[in-house]
Amino acid sequence: MSRIWLLDGRSGSGKTVLADALAAEHGGTVVHMDDLYPGWGGLDAGSAYALERIVLPLARGEGAVWRRWDWAADARAEQHRLPAGSGLVLEGCGALSRAAAAVAERAIWLECDERTRRARALARDGVDDWWEGWRAQEDVFYAREGSRALATEVRRCP
C-alpha cells in the first residue's frame, strides 16, 4: 500500500508550501488539487476526481492515472501517472474528505485567519474576484465532510 498524506485547509492557508516541504523531507509525489478542479465551481468534483483516480487506486495497491485540468482551455489536459506503491502528498481544498481520510496514513489541516489567507491569495493570483464563490464551496464541503475533525494533525499556517 502507498503512503498517502492529505493536506487541507481553506484557500491561502499554506498547503502548497507545507506539501512541498514534506515531500522534500520524506519523499513522495505532490499532487495539487488546483490541477484537478474542473474550474472555479469544481471543488466537489475535484475532490471526487482525486479520490477516484488517485487516492483509492493507490490505497488498493494499484497505480494512479489522472488528467490535469487546463484552466485556460477549460478541459482535461495531459495524463499523469503514479506507479503502485508511490508515496502521495495530496494538497488542496477538498483533499481531506471522509472517504480519503479512511485510507490515509496522515491527514493535516492548516488553520489560518481569513485576512492572512485572502492577502496570500491576492498576492498569488493577482485578483481575488473568485474568493466569495470559492469560500461558499469550502463552507459546504467542510461542513459536510467535517474535514478539520478528520485531521490527524492540526497546524497553524506557516
Protein backbone atom coordinates (compact mmCIF):
# COMPACT_ATOMS: atom_id res chain seq x y z
CA MET A 1 0.00 0.00 0.00
CA SER A 2 1.14 3.52 -0.77
CA ARG A 3 1.86 6.17 1.82
CA ILE A 4 -0.98 8.65 1.44
CA TRP A 5 -0.80 12.03 3.13
CA LEU A 6 -3.57 14.61 2.80
CA LEU A 7 -3.14 18.36 3.41
CA ASP A 8 -6.24 20.51 3.57
CA GLY A 9 -7.36 23.89 4.81
CA ARG A 10 -9.01 26.92 3.33
CA SER A 11 -7.58 28.79 0.36
CA GLY A 12 -4.36 30.63 1.18
CA SER A 13 -3.57 28.67 4.35
CA GLY A 14 -0.15 27.46 3.15
CA LYS A 15 -0.93 23.94 1.94
CA THR A 16 1.34 24.04 -1.11
CA VAL A 17 4.35 25.28 0.86
CA LEU A 18 3.90 22.59 3.51
CA ALA A 19 3.29 19.85 0.90
CA ASP A 20 6.50 20.72 -0.92
CA ALA A 21 8.46 20.72 2.36
CA LEU A 22 7.02 17.36 3.45
CA ALA A 23 7.72 15.75 0.08
CA ALA A 24 11.29 17.07 0.08
CA GLU A 25 11.87 15.74 3.60
CA HIS A 26 10.01 12.42 3.43
CA GLY A 27 9.70 11.67 -0.27
CA GLY A 28 6.57 11.20 -2.31
CA THR A 29 4.89 13.00 -5.15
CA VAL A 30 2.91 16.17 -4.53
CA VAL A 31 -0.37 16.37 -6.39
CA HIS A 32 -2.13 19.72 -6.28
CA MET A 33 -5.92 19.83 -6.12
CA ASP A 34 -5.66 23.01 -8.23
CA ASP A 35 -4.68 20.67 -11.09
CA LEU A 36 -7.82 18.57 -10.58
CA TYR A 37 -10.73 21.02 -10.08
CA PRO A 38 -12.75 21.48 -13.26
CA GLY A 39 -12.84 25.27 -12.87
CA TRP A 40 -13.85 27.68 -10.14
CA GLY A 41 -17.11 25.86 -9.40
CA GLY A 42 -15.43 22.49 -9.12
CA LEU A 43 -14.33 21.90 -5.52
CA ASP A 44 -16.67 18.91 -5.03
CA ALA A 45 -15.92 17.49 -8.47
CA GLY A 46 -12.16 17.88 -7.95
CA SER A 47 -12.34 16.14 -4.59
CA ALA A 48 -14.29 13.23 -6.09
CA TYR A 49 -11.88 13.03 -9.05
CA ALA A 50 -8.84 12.92 -6.73
CA LEU A 51 -10.44 10.18 -4.65
CA GLU A 52 -11.48 8.04 -7.61
CA ARG A 53 -8.42 8.49 -9.82
CA ILE A 54 -5.55 8.86 -7.34
CA VAL A 55 -6.26 8.13 -3.66
CA LEU A 56 -8.30 4.92 -3.88
CA PRO A 57 -6.20 3.24 -6.59
CA LEU A 58 -3.01 3.87 -4.59
CA ALA A 59 -4.73 2.65 -1.41
CA ARG A 60 -5.64 -0.60 -3.24
CA GLY A 61 -2.02 -1.08 -4.29
CA GLU A 62 -2.67 -0.06 -7.88
CA GLY A 63 -1.18 2.69 -10.00
CA ALA A 64 -3.00 6.00 -10.36
CA VAL A 65 -3.79 7.74 -13.65
CA TRP A 66 -5.36 11.18 -13.96
CA ARG A 67 -5.51 14.16 -16.27
CA ARG A 68 -4.58 17.68 -15.23
CA TRP A 69 -7.23 20.38 -15.59
CA ASP A 70 -6.16 23.09 -18.05
CA TRP A 71 -7.79 26.24 -16.73
CA ALA A 72 -7.18 28.23 -19.93
CA ALA A 73 -8.65 25.55 -22.21
CA ASP A 74 -11.40 24.67 -19.68
CA ALA A 75 -10.77 20.97 -20.27
CA ARG A 76 -8.71 18.00 -19.07
CA ALA A 77 -5.19 18.04 -20.46
CA GLU A 78 -2.17 15.71 -20.33
CA GLN A 79 -2.21 12.45 -18.46
CA HIS A 80 -0.16 11.81 -15.29
CA ARG A 81 0.70 8.51 -13.64
CA LEU A 82 1.88 7.34 -10.25
CA PRO A 83 3.02 3.73 -10.09
CA ALA A 84 1.66 1.35 -7.46
CA GLY A 85 3.43 1.86 -4.14
CA SER A 86 4.15 5.55 -4.77
CA GLY A 87 4.08 7.95 -1.86
CA LEU A 88 1.45 10.65 -2.29
CA VAL A 89 1.11 14.10 -0.76
CA LEU A 90 -2.28 15.39 -1.93
CA GLU A 91 -2.73 19.05 -1.12
CA GLY A 92 -5.58 21.44 -1.60
CA CYS A 93 -9.10 22.31 -0.61
CA GLY A 94 -11.15 19.13 -0.72
CA ALA A 95 -8.23 16.72 -0.28
CA LEU A 96 -9.48 15.70 3.17
CA SER A 97 -12.86 14.01 2.73
CA ARG A 98 -14.25 11.21 4.89
CA ALA A 99 -13.51 8.63 2.18
CA ALA A 100 -9.93 9.85 1.63
CA ALA A 101 -9.23 10.05 5.37
CA ALA A 102 -10.27 6.40 5.75
CA VAL A 103 -7.27 5.28 3.67
CA ALA A 104 -4.74 7.99 4.54
CA GLU A 105 -1.76 7.47 6.82
CA ARG A 106 -1.63 11.15 7.72
CA ALA A 107 -4.15 13.99 7.35
CA ILE A 108 -3.11 17.55 8.15
CA TRP A 109 -5.46 20.51 8.48
CA LEU A 110 -3.95 24.00 8.22
CA GLU A 111 -5.65 26.71 10.25
CA CYS A 112 -5.17 30.35 9.22
CA ASP A 113 -7.13 33.57 9.70
CA GLU A 114 -9.11 34.87 6.74
CA ARG A 115 -7.30 38.18 6.45
CA THR A 116 -3.92 36.45 6.03
CA ARG A 117 -5.35 33.85 3.67
CA ARG A 118 -7.04 36.40 1.43
CA ALA A 119 -3.91 38.56 1.25
CA ARG A 120 -1.89 35.49 0.23
CA ALA A 121 -4.44 34.51 -2.40
CA LEU A 122 -4.43 38.01 -3.87
CA ALA A 123 -0.62 38.07 -3.96
CA ARG A 124 -0.59 34.61 -5.58
CA ASP A 125 -3.29 35.17 -8.18
CA GLY A 126 -3.24 38.94 -8.75
CA VAL A 127 -7.04 39.06 -8.31
CA ASP A 128 -9.46 37.72 -5.76
CA ASP A 129 -12.77 38.06 -7.62
CA TRP A 130 -13.22 34.30 -7.18
CA TRP A 131 -12.88 34.47 -3.36
CA GLU A 132 -16.53 34.64 -2.27
CA GLY A 133 -17.73 31.89 -4.61
CA TRP A 134 -14.86 29.60 -3.63
CA ARG A 135 -15.36 30.32 0.05
CA ALA A 136 -19.03 29.31 -0.27
CA GLN A 137 -17.96 25.96 -1.76
CA GLU A 138 -15.44 25.49 1.07
CA ASP A 139 -18.17 26.19 3.63
CA VAL A 140 -20.42 23.49 2.16
CA PHE A 141 -17.65 20.91 1.66
CA TYR A 142 -16.06 21.32 5.08
CA ALA A 143 -19.41 21.28 6.88
CA ARG A 144 -20.49 18.12 5.05
CA GLU A 145 -17.17 16.24 5.35
CA GLY A 146 -16.07 17.52 8.76
CA SER A 147 -12.56 17.84 7.32
CA ARG A 148 -10.91 19.57 10.28
CA ALA A 149 -12.17 16.90 12.67
CA LEU A 150 -10.84 14.15 10.36
CA ALA A 151 -7.31 15.50 10.57
CA THR A 152 -4.69 13.51 12.45
CA GLU A 153 -2.84 16.78 12.94
CA VAL A 154 -3.87 20.47 13.01
CA ARG A 155 -1.24 23.13 12.34
CA ARG A 156 -1.24 26.90 12.29
CA CYS A 157 -0.42 28.40 8.92
CA PRO A 158 3.25 28.94 8.15
